[in-house]
Coordinates of C-alpha atoms and ligand atoms in Angstrom, one line a residue:
M1 CA 12.3 1.5 20.4
A2 CA 12.6 -2.1 19.6
V3 CA 15.7 -3.2 17.7
P4 CA 14.7 -5.4 14.7
L5 CA 15.7 -9.0 14.7
I6 CA 17.2 -10.5 11.5
T7 CA 16.8 -14.2 10.8
L8 CA 20.0 -16.0 9.9
N9 CA 20.2 -18.9 7.4
D10 CA 20.2 -21.4 10.3
G11 CA 17.0 -20.0 11.8
N12 CA 18.6 -18.1 14.7
R13 CA 17.8 -14.4 15.1
I14 CA 20.3 -11.6 15.6
P15 CA 19.5 -8.0 16.8
Q16 CA 20.3 -5.7 13.9
L17 CA 21.9 -3.2 16.2
G18 CA 24.6 -4.1 18.7
F19 CA 27.5 -2.7 20.6
G20 CA 31.1 -3.2 19.4
V21 CA 34.1 -3.3 21.8
Y22 CA 37.1 -3.2 19.5
Q23 CA 39.8 -1.0 21.0
I24 CA 38.1 -0.7 24.4
K25 CA 40.8 -1.4 26.9
P26 CA 40.1 -4.4 29.2
R27 CA 40.0 -2.0 32.3
D28 CA 37.3 0.1 30.6
T29 CA 35.2 -2.7 29.2
V30 CA 33.0 -3.6 32.2
E31 CA 32.0 0.0 32.5
A32 CA 31.3 0.4 28.8
V33 CA 29.3 -2.8 28.4
T34 CA 27.4 -2.1 31.6
A35 CA 26.4 1.3 30.2
A36 CA 25.4 -0.2 26.8
L37 CA 23.2 -2.8 28.5
K38 CA 21.5 -0.1 30.5
I39 CA 20.7 1.8 27.4
G40 CA 19.2 -1.3 25.9
Y41 CA 21.8 -2.9 23.7
R42 CA 21.4 -6.7 23.7
H43 CA 24.1 -7.7 21.2
I44 CA 27.8 -7.4 22.0
D45 CA 30.5 -7.9 19.4
T46 CA 33.9 -8.9 20.8
A47 CA 36.8 -11.0 19.6
E48 CA 39.7 -13.0 21.0
M49 CA 42.1 -10.4 19.5
Y50 CA 40.3 -7.6 21.4
R51 CA 41.5 -9.1 24.7
N52 CA 38.4 -8.1 26.5
E53 CA 36.2 -11.2 26.4
R54 CA 36.5 -11.7 30.1
E55 CA 35.3 -8.2 30.9
V56 CA 32.4 -8.5 28.4
G57 CA 31.3 -11.7 30.2
D58 CA 31.7 -10.1 33.6
A59 CA 29.5 -7.1 32.6
I60 CA 26.8 -9.3 31.2
A61 CA 26.8 -11.6 34.3
D62 CA 26.8 -8.5 36.7
S63 CA 23.9 -6.9 34.8
G64 CA 21.4 -9.6 36.0
I65 CA 20.0 -9.8 32.5
D66 CA 19.3 -13.4 31.4
R67 CA 22.0 -14.9 29.3
G68 CA 19.4 -15.8 26.7
E69 CA 18.5 -12.1 26.3
V70 CA 22.0 -11.0 25.1
F71 CA 23.4 -12.0 21.7
I72 CA 27.2 -12.5 22.1
T73 CA 29.6 -12.7 19.1
S74 CA 33.3 -13.5 19.4
K75 CA 35.9 -14.3 16.8
L76 CA 38.8 -16.7 16.3
S77 CA 42.2 -15.1 16.7
N78 CA 44.5 -15.0 13.6
A79 CA 47.0 -17.0 15.7
F80 CA 44.7 -20.1 16.0
H81 CA 43.6 -21.1 12.5
R82 CA 45.0 -24.7 12.7
P83 CA 42.2 -27.0 13.8
D84 CA 43.7 -28.1 17.2
D85 CA 44.6 -24.5 18.1
A86 CA 41.1 -23.3 17.1
R87 CA 39.5 -25.9 19.3
K88 CA 41.6 -24.8 22.3
A89 CA 41.0 -21.1 21.6
F90 CA 37.3 -21.7 21.4
D91 CA 37.3 -23.4 24.8
E92 CA 39.1 -20.4 26.1
T93 CA 36.7 -18.0 24.6
L94 CA 33.7 -19.7 26.3
S95 CA 35.6 -19.8 29.6
A96 CA 36.6 -16.1 29.4
L97 CA 33.1 -15.1 28.6
G98 CA 31.8 -17.3 31.4
T99 CA 29.2 -18.9 29.2
E100 CA 28.4 -22.3 27.8
Y101 CA 27.7 -21.1 24.3
V102 CA 28.2 -18.0 22.1
D103 CA 25.5 -16.9 19.8
L104 CA 27.9 -16.4 17.0
F105 CA 31.5 -17.3 16.4
L106 CA 33.5 -16.0 13.4
I107 CA 36.8 -16.6 11.6
H108 CA 38.1 -13.1 12.2
W109 CA 40.3 -12.8 9.0
P110 CA 40.7 -15.2 6.0
L111 CA 44.6 -14.8 6.0
P112 CA 44.9 -16.1 2.5
T113 CA 48.7 -15.7 2.6
Q114 CA 49.1 -17.6 5.9
Y115 CA 48.6 -21.2 6.8
D116 CA 49.3 -22.3 3.2
G117 CA 46.1 -20.4 2.2
D118 CA 44.1 -23.0 4.1
F119 CA 41.0 -21.4 5.8
V120 CA 38.9 -24.4 4.7
S121 CA 40.1 -26.7 7.5
T122 CA 39.5 -23.7 9.9
W123 CA 36.0 -23.4 8.6
N124 CA 35.4 -27.1 9.0
T125 CA 36.5 -26.7 12.7
M126 CA 34.0 -23.9 13.1
I127 CA 31.3 -26.3 11.8
E128 CA 32.2 -28.7 14.6
F129 CA 31.4 -25.9 17.1
A130 CA 28.0 -25.3 15.5
R131 CA 27.2 -29.0 15.4
D132 CA 28.1 -29.5 19.1
G133 CA 25.8 -26.4 20.0
R134 CA 28.5 -24.4 21.7
A135 CA 28.3 -21.8 18.8
R136 CA 24.6 -21.3 18.0
S137 CA 25.7 -19.8 14.7
V138 CA 29.0 -19.6 12.9
G139 CA 30.3 -17.2 10.3
V140 CA 33.2 -15.4 8.8
S141 CA 34.7 -12.0 8.8
N142 CA 36.6 -10.1 6.1
F143 CA 35.9 -12.9 3.5
Q144 CA 36.1 -11.7 -0.1
V145 CA 34.0 -13.3 -2.8
P146 CA 36.7 -15.9 -3.9
H147 CA 37.1 -17.0 -0.2
L148 CA 33.3 -17.5 0.1
E149 CA 33.3 -19.4 -3.2
R150 CA 35.9 -21.7 -1.9
L151 CA 33.9 -22.5 1.2
A152 CA 30.9 -23.1 -0.9
A153 CA 32.8 -25.5 -3.2
E154 CA 34.7 -27.4 -0.5
T155 CA 32.5 -27.5 2.7
D156 CA 28.9 -28.2 3.4
L157 CA 27.9 -25.2 5.6
V158 CA 27.2 -21.7 4.3
P159 CA 28.4 -19.0 6.8
A160 CA 25.5 -17.4 8.7
V161 CA 27.1 -13.9 8.4
N162 CA 30.1 -12.2 6.8
Q163 CA 31.3 -9.3 8.9
I164 CA 33.1 -6.8 6.5
E165 CA 34.1 -3.2 6.5
V166 CA 31.1 -1.2 5.2
H167 CA 30.4 2.5 5.5
P168 CA 29.7 5.4 3.2
Y169 CA 33.4 5.6 2.0
I170 CA 33.5 1.8 1.2
T171 CA 30.1 0.4 0.4
N172 CA 31.6 -3.0 -0.5
E173 CA 28.8 -3.7 -2.8
T174 CA 30.3 -6.7 -4.6
V175 CA 30.8 -8.7 -1.3
R176 CA 27.4 -7.5 0.0
A177 CA 25.7 -8.7 -3.2
Y178 CA 27.4 -12.1 -3.0
N179 CA 26.3 -12.4 0.7
A180 CA 22.7 -11.5 -0.2
E181 CA 22.5 -13.9 -3.1
H182 CA 23.8 -16.8 -0.8
G183 CA 21.7 -16.1 2.3
I184 CA 24.7 -14.7 4.2
V185 CA 23.8 -11.7 6.4
T186 CA 26.2 -8.8 6.0
E187 CA 27.5 -7.2 9.2
A188 CA 29.0 -3.8 8.6
W189 CA 32.1 -3.1 10.7
S190 CA 33.3 0.5 11.4
P191 CA 29.8 1.7 10.4
I192 CA 30.8 5.3 10.8
A193 CA 34.3 4.8 9.6
Q194 CA 35.6 5.4 13.1
G195 CA 34.1 8.9 12.9
E196 CA 35.6 9.9 9.5
V197 CA 32.3 10.3 7.7
L198 CA 30.7 12.5 10.4
D199 CA 31.9 15.8 8.8
D200 CA 31.0 14.8 5.3
P201 CA 28.8 17.6 3.8
V202 CA 26.4 15.1 2.2
V203 CA 25.9 13.5 5.6
T204 CA 25.7 16.7 7.6
R205 CA 23.2 18.2 5.1
I206 CA 20.8 15.3 5.5
A207 CA 21.4 15.4 9.3
D208 CA 20.4 19.1 9.4
R209 CA 17.3 18.3 7.4
V210 CA 16.0 15.4 9.5
G211 CA 17.1 17.0 12.8
R212 CA 19.4 14.1 13.7
T213 CA 23.2 13.8 14.2
P214 CA 25.5 12.7 11.4
A215 CA 26.2 9.5 13.3
Q216 CA 22.5 8.7 13.5
V217 CA 22.0 9.4 9.8
T218 CA 24.9 7.1 8.9
L219 CA 23.8 4.3 11.2
R220 CA 20.2 4.7 9.9
W221 CA 21.5 4.3 6.4
H222 CA 23.0 0.9 7.3
I223 CA 19.8 -0.1 9.0
Q224 CA 17.7 0.7 6.0
R225 CA 20.1 -1.2 3.8
G226 CA 19.5 -4.2 6.0
D227 CA 23.0 -4.7 7.4
V228 CA 23.7 -5.6 11.0
I229 CA 25.8 -2.9 12.8
F230 CA 27.5 -2.5 16.2
P231 CA 29.0 1.0 16.6
K232 CA 31.6 1.5 19.3
S233 CA 31.8 4.2 21.9
V234 CA 32.9 4.5 25.5
N235 CA 30.8 7.6 26.0
P236 CA 27.3 6.8 27.3
A237 CA 25.7 9.9 25.7
R238 CA 27.0 8.7 22.3
M239 CA 26.0 5.1 23.0
K240 CA 22.5 6.4 23.6
E241 CA 22.6 8.6 20.4
N242 CA 23.7 5.5 18.4
F243 CA 20.8 3.5 19.8
E244 CA 18.1 6.0 18.8
L245 CA 17.7 5.0 15.2
F246 CA 14.2 3.6 14.9
D247 CA 11.9 6.7 15.0
F248 CA 13.0 8.4 11.8
E249 CA 13.5 7.4 8.2
L250 CA 15.7 8.4 5.3
T251 CA 14.4 8.8 1.8
G252 CA 15.5 6.7 -1.1
E253 CA 17.3 9.8 -2.4
D254 CA 19.2 10.1 0.9
L255 CA 20.2 6.5 0.8
D256 CA 21.6 6.9 -2.8
A257 CA 23.4 10.2 -2.0
I258 CA 25.2 8.6 0.9
A259 CA 26.0 5.4 -1.1
A260 CA 27.5 7.7 -3.8
L261 CA 30.3 8.7 -1.4
D262 CA 31.9 5.3 -2.0
K263 CA 35.6 5.5 -2.7
G264 CA 36.1 1.7 -3.1
D265 CA 39.3 0.3 -1.6
E266 CA 40.6 3.9 -1.1
G267 CA 37.9 4.4 1.5
R268 CA 39.0 1.6 3.8
T269 CA 39.9 2.5 7.3
G270 CA 41.3 -1.0 7.9
P271 CA 43.6 -3.4 6.0
H272 CA 42.7 -5.2 2.8
P273 CA 41.5 -8.8 3.5
D274 CA 43.5 -10.2 0.5
T275 CA 46.8 -9.1 2.0
F276 CA 46.3 -8.7 5.7
D277 CA 48.5 -11.3 7.4
R278 CA 49.1 -10.1 11.0
I279 CA 49.3 -12.9 13.5
P280 CA 49.5 -11.7 17.1
R281 CA 52.1 -13.3 19.4
Ligands
LIG301 P1 33.0 2.8 14.5 O1 32.7 3.1 13.0 O2 31.9 2.2 15.3 O3 33.5 4.2 15.2 C1 33.9 4.2 16.5 C2 34.5 5.6 16.9 O4 33.6 6.6 16.4 C3 34.5 5.7 18.4 O5 35.8 5.4 18.8 C4 34.2 7.2 18.6 O6 35.4 7.9 18.6 C5 33.4 7.6 17.4 N1 32.0 7.7 17.7 C6 31.1 6.7 18.0 N2 29.9 7.1 18.1 C7 29.9 8.5 17.9 C8 29.0 9.5 17.8 N3 27.7 9.2 18.1 N4 29.4 10.7 17.5 C9 30.7 11.0 17.3 N5 31.7 10.1 17.3 C10 31.3 8.8 17.6 O7 34.3 1.9 14.5 P2 34.9 0.5 15.1 O8 34.9 0.5 16.5 O9 36.1 0.3 14.3 O10 33.8 -0.5 14.5 C11 32.7 -0.9 15.3 C12 32.8 -2.4 15.7 O11 33.0 -3.2 14.5 C13 34.0 -2.7 16.5 O12 33.9 -2.2 17.9 C14 34.1 -4.1 16.4 O13 33.2 -4.8 17.2 C15 33.8 -4.3 14.9 N6 35.0 -4.4 14.0 C16 35.3 -5.6 13.4 C17 36.4 -5.7 12.6 C18 36.7 -7.0 12.0 O14 37.8 -7.2 11.4 N7 35.8 -7.9 12.0 C19 37.2 -4.6 12.4 C20 36.9 -3.3 13.0 C21 35.8 -3.3 13.8

């Protein structure tokens, strides 16, 4: 079951399905990533703020799989938006991951109420990492349309991806549409709403009909919409379940019925990007 590759606006290719490691404790991360790689995942989504980059790097190194076969994403901590801090933090990311480059590096949150609202100089610093080749691709996360419009007006590189919260309870269509119109790939975080959508009767009814689990149906919905996903689990049986998405299909009616579960901002499991301002110490 080959995972499709999606071509980014810089020509690089990203596996549409990966493995996310948010909230996996450092001491559990080597085991989880090792299991994921064994199952066949070749795309790992981590972040400086997850505090498990070192363990992600260790698991990849120990696996014996060529570095070039694994797509690694990390993200700039909210604490390091100022250019000099970002440069130092990026050096530390590469060193923790034990690699000379990441496939993708993202600004984790726009933090429009912090740093005098200046995420533009942060983005220009990300562009440096792309130009020197240590980040094969660069992008953003949790950027709303006005944030993206500002990057478009004030800088000369369009982000390769925008990683935002998307699942049946927040379909985030306005941001997805802007992304699509501007050649930005949407990455859907918390694709199963951290498990919240799995008991939804619309999802379970479709799952019964197609003989798949609610998680598989929800993940397949994202795949057919074209977004990149990286569900998280520390349970190898669930990791395997979440990887088996390419031998069945949902109908257009199924896709619409799941999309109709959208609750807008009410459906978020995470904070709102316009107001989120947490800076870790
Ligand atoms: P998710 O939607 O992937 O849900 C994960 C939870 O669902 C797990 O903890 C597990 O309890 C449960 N689960 C997983 N597979 C299951 C299955 N098959 N059956 C039943 N339950 C199952 O949520 P997430 O971890 O928040 O999001 C995925 C990834 O997205 C993260 O690991 C991270 O890489 C990324 N993310 C990014 C941001 C951001 O701000 N950029 C925010 C949150 C998450």
